[in-house]
C-alpha positions as YAML, in Angstrom:
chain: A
units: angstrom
residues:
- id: 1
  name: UNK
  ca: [78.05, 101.62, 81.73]
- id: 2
  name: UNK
  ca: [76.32, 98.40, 81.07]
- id: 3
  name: UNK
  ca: [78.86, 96.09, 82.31]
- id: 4
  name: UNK
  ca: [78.62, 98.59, 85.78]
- id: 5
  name: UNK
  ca: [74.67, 97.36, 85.88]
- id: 6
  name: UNK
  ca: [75.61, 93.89, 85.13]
- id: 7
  name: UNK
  ca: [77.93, 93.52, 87.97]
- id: 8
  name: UNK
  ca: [75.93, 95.18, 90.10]
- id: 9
  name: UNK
  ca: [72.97, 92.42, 89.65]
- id: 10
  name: UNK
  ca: [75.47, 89.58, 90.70]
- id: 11
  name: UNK
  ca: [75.18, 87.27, 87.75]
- id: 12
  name: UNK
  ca: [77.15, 84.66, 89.48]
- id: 13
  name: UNK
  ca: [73.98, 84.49, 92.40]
- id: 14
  name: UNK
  ca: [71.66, 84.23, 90.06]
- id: 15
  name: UNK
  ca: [71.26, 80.64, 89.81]
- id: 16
  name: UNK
  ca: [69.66, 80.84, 93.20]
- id: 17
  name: UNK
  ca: [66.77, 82.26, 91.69]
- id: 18
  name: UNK
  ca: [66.58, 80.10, 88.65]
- id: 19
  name: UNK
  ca: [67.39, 77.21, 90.49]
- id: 20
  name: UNK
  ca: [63.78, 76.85, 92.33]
- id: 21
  name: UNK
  ca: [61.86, 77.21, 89.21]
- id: 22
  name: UNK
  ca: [63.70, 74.88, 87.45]
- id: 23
  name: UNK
  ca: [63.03, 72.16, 90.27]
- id: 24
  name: UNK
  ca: [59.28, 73.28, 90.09]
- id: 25
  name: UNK
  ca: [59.09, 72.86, 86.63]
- id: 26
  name: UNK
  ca: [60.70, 69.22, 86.52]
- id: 27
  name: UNK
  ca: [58.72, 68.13, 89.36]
- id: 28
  name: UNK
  ca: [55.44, 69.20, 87.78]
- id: 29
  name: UNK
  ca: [56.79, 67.57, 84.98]
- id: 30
  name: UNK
  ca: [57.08, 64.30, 86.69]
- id: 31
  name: UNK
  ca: [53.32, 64.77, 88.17]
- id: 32
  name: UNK
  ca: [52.11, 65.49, 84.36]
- id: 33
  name: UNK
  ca: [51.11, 69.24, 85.41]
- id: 34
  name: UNK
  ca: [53.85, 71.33, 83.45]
- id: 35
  name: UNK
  ca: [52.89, 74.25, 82.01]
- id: 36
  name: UNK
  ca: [55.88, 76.39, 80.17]
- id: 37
  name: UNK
  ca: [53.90, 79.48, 80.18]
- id: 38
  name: UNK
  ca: [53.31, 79.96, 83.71]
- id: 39
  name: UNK
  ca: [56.98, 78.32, 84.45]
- id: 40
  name: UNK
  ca: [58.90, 80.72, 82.53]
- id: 41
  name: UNK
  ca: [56.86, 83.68, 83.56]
- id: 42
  name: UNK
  ca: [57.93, 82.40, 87.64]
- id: 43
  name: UNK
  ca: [61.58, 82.28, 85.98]
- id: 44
  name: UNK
  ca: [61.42, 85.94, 84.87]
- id: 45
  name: UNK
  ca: [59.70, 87.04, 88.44]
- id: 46
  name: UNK
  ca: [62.36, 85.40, 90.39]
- id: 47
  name: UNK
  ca: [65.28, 86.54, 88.49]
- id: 48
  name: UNK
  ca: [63.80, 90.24, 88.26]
- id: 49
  name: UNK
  ca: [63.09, 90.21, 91.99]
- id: 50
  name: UNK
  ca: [66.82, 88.95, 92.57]
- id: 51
  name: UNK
  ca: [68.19, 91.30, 90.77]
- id: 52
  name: UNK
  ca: [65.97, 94.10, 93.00]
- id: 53
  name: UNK
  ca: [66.42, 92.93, 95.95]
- id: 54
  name: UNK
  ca: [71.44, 92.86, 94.75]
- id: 55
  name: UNK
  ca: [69.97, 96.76, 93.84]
- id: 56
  name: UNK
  ca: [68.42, 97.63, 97.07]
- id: 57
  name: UNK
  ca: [71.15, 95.57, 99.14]
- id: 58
  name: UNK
  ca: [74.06, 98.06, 96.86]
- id: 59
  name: UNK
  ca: [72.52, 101.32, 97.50]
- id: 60
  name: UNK
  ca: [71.77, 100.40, 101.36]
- id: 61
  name: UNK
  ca: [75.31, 98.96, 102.05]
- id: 62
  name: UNK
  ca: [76.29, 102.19, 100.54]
- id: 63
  name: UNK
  ca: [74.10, 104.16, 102.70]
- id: 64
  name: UNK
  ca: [75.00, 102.24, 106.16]
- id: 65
  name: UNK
  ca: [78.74, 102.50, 105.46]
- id: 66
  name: UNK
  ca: [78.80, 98.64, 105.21]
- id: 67
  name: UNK
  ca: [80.67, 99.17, 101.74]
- id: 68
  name: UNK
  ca: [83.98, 100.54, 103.65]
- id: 69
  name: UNK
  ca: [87.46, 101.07, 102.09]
- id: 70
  name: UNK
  ca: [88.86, 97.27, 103.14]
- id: 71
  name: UNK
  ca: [86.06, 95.68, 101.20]
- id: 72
  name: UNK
  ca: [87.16, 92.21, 100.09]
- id: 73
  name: UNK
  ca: [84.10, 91.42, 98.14]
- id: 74
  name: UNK
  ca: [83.48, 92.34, 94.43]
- id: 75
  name: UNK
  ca: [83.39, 95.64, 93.77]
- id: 76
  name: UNK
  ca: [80.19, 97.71, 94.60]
- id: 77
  name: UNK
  ca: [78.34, 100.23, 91.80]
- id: 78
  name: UNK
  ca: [77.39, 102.99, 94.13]
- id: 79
  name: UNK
  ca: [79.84, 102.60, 96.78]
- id: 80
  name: UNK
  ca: [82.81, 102.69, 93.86]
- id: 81
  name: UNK
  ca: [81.16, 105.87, 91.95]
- id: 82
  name: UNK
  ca: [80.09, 103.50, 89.29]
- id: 83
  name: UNK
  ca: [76.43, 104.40, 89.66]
- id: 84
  name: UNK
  ca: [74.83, 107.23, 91.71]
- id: 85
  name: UNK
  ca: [72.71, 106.28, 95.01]
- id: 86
  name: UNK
  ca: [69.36, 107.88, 93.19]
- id: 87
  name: UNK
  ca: [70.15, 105.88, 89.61]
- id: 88
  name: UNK
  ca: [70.69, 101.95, 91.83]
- id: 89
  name: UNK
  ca: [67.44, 103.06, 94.28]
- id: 90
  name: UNK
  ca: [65.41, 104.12, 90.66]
- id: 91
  name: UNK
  ca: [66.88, 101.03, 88.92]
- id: 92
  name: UNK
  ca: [65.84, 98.85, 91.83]
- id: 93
  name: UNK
  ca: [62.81, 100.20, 92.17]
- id: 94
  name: UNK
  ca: [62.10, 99.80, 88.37]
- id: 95
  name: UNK
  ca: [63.11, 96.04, 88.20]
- id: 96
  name: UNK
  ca: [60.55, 94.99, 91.30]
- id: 97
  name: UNK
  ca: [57.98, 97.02, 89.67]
- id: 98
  name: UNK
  ca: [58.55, 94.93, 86.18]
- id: 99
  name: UNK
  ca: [58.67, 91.83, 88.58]
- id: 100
  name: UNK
  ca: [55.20, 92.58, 90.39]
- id: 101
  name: UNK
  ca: [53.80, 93.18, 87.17]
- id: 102
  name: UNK
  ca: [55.09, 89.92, 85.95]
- id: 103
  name: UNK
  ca: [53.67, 88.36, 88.84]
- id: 104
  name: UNK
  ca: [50.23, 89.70, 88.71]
- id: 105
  name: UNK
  ca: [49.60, 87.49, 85.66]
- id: 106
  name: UNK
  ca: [50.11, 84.53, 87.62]
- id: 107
  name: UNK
  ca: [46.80, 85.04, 89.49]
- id: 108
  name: UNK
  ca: [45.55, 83.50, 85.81]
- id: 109
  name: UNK
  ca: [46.88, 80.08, 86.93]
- id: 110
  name: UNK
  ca: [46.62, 80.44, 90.91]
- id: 111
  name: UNK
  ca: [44.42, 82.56, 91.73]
- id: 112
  name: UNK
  ca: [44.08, 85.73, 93.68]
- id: 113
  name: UNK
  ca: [45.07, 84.69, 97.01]
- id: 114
  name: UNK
  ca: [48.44, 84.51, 95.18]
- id: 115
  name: UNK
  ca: [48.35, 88.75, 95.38]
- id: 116
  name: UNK
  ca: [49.10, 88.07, 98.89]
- id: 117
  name: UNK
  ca: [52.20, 85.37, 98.44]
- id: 118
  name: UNK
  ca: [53.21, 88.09, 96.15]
- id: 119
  name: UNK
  ca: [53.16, 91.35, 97.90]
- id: 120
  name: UNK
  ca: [55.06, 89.20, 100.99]
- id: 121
  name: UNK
  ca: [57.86, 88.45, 98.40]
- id: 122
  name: UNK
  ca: [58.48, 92.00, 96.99]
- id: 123
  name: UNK
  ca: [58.05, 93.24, 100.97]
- id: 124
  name: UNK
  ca: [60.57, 90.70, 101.75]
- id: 125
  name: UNK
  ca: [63.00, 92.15, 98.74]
- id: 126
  name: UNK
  ca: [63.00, 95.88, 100.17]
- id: 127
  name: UNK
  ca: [62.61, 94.58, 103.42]
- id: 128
  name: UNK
  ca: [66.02, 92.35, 102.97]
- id: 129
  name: UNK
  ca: [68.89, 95.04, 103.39]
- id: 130
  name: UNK
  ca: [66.29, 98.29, 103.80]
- id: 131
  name: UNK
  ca: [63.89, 99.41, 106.02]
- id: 132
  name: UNK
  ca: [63.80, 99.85, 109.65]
- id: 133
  name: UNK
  ca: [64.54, 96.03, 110.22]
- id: 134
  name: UNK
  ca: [66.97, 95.32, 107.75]
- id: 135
  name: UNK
  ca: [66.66, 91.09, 107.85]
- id: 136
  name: UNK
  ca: [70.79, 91.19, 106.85]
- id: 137
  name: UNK
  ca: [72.14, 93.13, 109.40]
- id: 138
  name: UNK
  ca: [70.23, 91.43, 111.96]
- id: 139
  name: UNK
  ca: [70.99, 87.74, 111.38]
- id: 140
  name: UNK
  ca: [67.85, 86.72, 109.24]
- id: 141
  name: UNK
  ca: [69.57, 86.99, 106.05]
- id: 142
  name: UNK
  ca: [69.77, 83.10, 106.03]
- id: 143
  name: UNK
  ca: [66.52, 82.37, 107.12]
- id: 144
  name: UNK
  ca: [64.85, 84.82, 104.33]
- id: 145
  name: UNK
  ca: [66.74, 83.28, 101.85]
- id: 146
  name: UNK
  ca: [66.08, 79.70, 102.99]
- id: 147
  name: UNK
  ca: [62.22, 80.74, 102.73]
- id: 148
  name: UNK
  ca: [62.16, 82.73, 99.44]
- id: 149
  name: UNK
  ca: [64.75, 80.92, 97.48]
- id: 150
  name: UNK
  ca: [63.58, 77.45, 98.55]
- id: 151
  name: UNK
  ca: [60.22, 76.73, 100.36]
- id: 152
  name: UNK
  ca: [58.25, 79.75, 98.52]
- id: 153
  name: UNK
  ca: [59.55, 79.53, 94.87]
- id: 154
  name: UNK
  ca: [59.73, 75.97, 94.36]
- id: 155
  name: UNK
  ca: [56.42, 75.21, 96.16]
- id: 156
  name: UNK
  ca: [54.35, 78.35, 94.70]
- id: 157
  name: UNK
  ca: [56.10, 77.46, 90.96]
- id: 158
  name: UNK
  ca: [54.76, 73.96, 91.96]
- id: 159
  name: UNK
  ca: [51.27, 75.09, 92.51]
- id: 160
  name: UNK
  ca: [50.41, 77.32, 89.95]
- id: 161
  name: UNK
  ca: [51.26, 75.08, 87.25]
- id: 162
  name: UNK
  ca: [49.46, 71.87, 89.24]
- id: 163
  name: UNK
  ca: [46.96, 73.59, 91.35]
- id: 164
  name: UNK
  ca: [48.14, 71.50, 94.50]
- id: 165
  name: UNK
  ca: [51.26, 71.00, 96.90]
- id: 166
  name: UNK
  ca: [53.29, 68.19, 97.53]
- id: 167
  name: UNK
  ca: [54.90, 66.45, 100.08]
- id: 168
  name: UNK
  ca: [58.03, 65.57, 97.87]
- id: 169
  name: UNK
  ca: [58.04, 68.66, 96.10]
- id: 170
  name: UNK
  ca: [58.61, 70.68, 99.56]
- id: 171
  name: UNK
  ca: [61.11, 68.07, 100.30]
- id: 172
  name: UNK
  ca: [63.18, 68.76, 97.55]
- id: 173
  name: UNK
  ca: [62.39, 72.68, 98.46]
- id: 174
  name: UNK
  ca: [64.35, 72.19, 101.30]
- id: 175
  name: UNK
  ca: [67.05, 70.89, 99.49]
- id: 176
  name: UNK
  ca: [67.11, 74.07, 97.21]
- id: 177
  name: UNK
  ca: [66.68, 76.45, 100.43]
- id: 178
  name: UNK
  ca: [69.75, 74.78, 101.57]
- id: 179
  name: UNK
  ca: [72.22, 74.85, 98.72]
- id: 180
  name: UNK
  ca: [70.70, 78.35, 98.48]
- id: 181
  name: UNK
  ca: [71.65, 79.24, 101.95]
- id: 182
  name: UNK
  ca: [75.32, 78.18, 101.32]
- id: 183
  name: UNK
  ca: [75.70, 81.01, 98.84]
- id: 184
  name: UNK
  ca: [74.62, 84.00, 101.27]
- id: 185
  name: UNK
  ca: [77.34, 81.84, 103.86]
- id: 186
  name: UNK
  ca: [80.19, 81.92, 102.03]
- id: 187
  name: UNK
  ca: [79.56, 85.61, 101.04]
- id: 188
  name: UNK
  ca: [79.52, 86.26, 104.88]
- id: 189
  name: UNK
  ca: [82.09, 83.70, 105.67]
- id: 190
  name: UNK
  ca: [84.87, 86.25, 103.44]
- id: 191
  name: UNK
  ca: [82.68, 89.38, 105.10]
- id: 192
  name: UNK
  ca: [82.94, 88.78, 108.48]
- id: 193
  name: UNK
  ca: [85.41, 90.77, 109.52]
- id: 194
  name: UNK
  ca: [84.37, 93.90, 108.08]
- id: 195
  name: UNK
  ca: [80.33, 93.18, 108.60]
- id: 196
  name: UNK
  ca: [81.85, 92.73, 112.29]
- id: 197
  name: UNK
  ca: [83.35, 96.22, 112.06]
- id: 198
  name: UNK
  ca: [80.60, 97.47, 110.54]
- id: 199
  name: UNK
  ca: [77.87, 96.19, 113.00]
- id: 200
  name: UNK
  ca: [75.59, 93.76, 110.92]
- id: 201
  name: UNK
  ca: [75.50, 90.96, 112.40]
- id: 202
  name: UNK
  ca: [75.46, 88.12, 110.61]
- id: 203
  name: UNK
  ca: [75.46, 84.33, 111.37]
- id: 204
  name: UNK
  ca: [78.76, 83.95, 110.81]
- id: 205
  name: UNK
  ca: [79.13, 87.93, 113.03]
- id: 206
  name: UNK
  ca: [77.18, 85.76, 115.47]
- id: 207
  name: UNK
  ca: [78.40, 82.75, 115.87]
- id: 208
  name: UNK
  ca: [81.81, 82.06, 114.36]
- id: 209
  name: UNK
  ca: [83.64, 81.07, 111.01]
- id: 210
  name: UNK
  ca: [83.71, 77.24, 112.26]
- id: 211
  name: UNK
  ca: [79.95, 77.26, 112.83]
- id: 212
  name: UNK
  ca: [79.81, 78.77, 109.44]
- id: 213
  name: UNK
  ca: [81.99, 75.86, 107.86]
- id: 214
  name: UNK
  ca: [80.43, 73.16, 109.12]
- id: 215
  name: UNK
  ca: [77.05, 74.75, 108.36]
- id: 216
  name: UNK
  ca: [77.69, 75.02, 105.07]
- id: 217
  name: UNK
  ca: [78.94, 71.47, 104.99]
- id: 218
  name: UNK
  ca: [75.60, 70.20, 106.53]
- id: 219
  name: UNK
  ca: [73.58, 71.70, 104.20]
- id: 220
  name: UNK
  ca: [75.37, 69.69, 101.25]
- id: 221
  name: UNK
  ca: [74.50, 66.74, 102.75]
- id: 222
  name: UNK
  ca: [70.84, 67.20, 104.16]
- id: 223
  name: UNK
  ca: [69.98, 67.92, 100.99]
- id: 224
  name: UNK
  ca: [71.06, 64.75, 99.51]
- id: 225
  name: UNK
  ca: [69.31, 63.07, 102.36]
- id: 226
  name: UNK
  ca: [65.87, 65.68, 101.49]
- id: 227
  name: UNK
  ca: [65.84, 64.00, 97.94]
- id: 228
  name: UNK
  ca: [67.07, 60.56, 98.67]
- id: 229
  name: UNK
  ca: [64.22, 58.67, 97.07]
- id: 230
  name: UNK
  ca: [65.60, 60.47, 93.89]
- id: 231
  name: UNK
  ca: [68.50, 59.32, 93.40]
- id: 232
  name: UNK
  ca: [67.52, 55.59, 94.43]
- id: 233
  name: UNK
  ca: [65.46, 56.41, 91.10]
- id: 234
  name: UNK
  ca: [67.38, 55.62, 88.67]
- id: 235
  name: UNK
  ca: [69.96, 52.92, 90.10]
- id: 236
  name: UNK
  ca: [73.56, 53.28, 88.83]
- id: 237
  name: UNK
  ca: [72.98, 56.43, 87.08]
- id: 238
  name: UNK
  ca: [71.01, 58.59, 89.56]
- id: 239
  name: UNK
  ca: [73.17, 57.17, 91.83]
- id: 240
  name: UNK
  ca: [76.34, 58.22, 90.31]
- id: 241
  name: UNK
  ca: [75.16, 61.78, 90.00]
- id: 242
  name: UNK
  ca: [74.41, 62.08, 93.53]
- id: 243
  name: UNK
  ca: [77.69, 60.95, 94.44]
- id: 244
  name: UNK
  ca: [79.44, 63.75, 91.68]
- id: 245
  name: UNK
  ca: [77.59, 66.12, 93.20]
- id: 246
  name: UNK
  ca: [78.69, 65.21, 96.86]
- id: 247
  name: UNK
  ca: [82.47, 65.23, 95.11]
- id: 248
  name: UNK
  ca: [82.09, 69.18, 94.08]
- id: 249
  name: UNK
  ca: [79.97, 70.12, 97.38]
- id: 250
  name: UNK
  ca: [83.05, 68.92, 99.95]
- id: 251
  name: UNK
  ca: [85.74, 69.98, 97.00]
- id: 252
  name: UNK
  ca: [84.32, 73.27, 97.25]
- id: 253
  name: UNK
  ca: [83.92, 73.23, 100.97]
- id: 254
  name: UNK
  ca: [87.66, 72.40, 101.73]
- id: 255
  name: UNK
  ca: [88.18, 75.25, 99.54]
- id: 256
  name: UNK
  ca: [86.32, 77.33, 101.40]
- id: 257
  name: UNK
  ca: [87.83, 75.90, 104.38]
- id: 258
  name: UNK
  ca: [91.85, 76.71, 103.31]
- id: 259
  name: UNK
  ca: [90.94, 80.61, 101.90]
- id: 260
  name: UNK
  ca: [90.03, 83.79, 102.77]
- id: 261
  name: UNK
  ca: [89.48, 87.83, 101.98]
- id: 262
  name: UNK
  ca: [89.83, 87.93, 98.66]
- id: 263
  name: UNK
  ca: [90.75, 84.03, 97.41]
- id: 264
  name: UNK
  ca: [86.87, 83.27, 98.61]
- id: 265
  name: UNK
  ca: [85.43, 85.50, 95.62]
- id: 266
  name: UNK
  ca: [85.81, 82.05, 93.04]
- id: 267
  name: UNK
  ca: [84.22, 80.18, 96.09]
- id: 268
  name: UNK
  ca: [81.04, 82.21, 95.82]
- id: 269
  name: UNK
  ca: [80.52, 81.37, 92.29]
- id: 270
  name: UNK
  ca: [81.50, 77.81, 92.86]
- id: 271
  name: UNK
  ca: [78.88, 77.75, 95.15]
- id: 272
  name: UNK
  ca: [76.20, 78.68, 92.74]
- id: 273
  name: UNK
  ca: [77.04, 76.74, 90.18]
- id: 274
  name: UNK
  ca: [76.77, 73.54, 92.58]
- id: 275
  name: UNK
  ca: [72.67, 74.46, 93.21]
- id: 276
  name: UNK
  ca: [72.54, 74.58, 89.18]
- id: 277
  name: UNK
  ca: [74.53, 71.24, 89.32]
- id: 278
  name: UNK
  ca: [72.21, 69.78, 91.46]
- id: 279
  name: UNK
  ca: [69.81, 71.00, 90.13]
- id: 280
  name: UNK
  ca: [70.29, 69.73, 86.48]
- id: 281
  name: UNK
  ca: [70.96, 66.70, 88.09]
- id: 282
  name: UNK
  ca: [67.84, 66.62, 90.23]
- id: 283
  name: UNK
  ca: [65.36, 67.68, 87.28]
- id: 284
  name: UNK
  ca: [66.96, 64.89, 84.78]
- id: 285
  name: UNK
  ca: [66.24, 62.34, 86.84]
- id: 286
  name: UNK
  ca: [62.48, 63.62, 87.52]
- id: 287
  name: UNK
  ca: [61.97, 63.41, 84.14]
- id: 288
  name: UNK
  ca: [63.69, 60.33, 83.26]
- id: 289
  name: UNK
  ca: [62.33, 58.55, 85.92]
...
């Protein structure tokens, strides 16, 4: 039963969500303004609304007839009979409600107008794969993620431990909003046929599994290019890890180039772990440097 709820909150995505706080917390770091408190309490709101937001997207794949028989994803809770449709809606409903919670305590270090910020991210969680303008079937999966899983948790993390914003911190927001991205592209790269079938149209529905590719390629390198003046930080080192990190992104890409159905699952996970990798590699320098 509880390896059914662990699957179905897509550990191996998770580091999208952890990522952004991570970077927030190094950067602050860098800038003297890190406070652990109010960093791990952003950790536990983005990783609880995450986790919501995989719920909500199971039960309403399930309900759309998205999760059909030729699946080649991972398997799904509700559409598999693992968990019923009114236990994954409760559970879901239960996590963003811990998460909200969570985040009301960060009005203690940012303020009120924070409520709003917020209430636009647990919207934005329903709002994702439910309601009457699902943002994943209509093509907007990418940009939500780009905005919650980069600009708005890195930035917002940023703030309420520093009380400002900062050019290079939304920089290197990009660059997690990016690497971010990649993750929802490969998962739609292996989907397309069946999201195709299925009617949500994706970007990759939209506009093709070579657009997708060299997308995903793109967004490797731009955000390199968003953090250069990291990476000049440290001379040989920094340097070094910029250039590992380049290694894995294309390795990973002309992986995701040669597969497909099935043989893409690894590539999703693969994925992930290169935002942690950068990541780690990003925050060591920030505070080394």
């Amino acid at each position: 039963m509880w390896k059914d709820w662990i699957s179905a909150a897509r550990p191996r995505t998770l580091p999208a969500s952890a990522s952004p706080v991570i970077a927030a917390a190094a950067y602050a770091y860098h800038d003297g303004g890190l406070d652990m408190t109010a960093a791990v309490i952003c950790l536990l709101f983005a990783l609880l609304a995450q986790i919501a937001s995989n719920f909500i997207n199971d039960y309403c794949d399930y309900k759309k007839g998205c999760d059909r028989a030729d699946r080649v994803g991972p398997r799904r809770a509700v559409a598999s009979g693992d968990i019923s449709p009114r236990a994954m809606l409760m559970a879901a409903l239960v996590t963003l409600g811990a998460a909200c919670c969570l985040g009301l305590s960060l009005l203690l270090w940012g303020g009120w107008w924070l409520l709003a910020a917020g209430a636009l991210i647990a919207v934005f969680a329903l709002a994702y794969s439910g309601g009457p303008y699902p943002l994943s079937y209509k093509g907007w999966g990418d940009v939500a993620v780009f905005v919650f899983f980069g600009l708005a948790a890195v930035n917002l993390t940023y703030y309420v431990q520093t009380s400002h914003f900062d050019n290079a911190v939304f920089r290197g927001s990009v660059a997690i909003g990016l690497l971010a991205v990649n993750i929802l592209m490969v998962n739609n790269y292996r989907d397309v046929d069946t999201d195709r079938v299925s009617g949500k149209k994706t970007v990759v529905v939209r506009f093709g599994k070579n657009f997708a590719r060299a997308v995903y390629l793109l967004d490797g390198l731009a955000a390199l290019c968003c953090t250069s003046e990291i990476w000049f930080s440290c001379g040989f080192w920094s340097g070094t890890a910029a250039f590992l990190f380049l290694i894995v992104h294309v390795s990973t890409w002309l992986k995701m180039c040669r597969l497909s159905g099935t043989d893409l699952n690894p590539i999703l996970g693969k994925t992930a772990r290169n935002l942690l990798l950068f990541t780690l590699f990003l925050s060591l320098f920030l505070i080394g440097w």
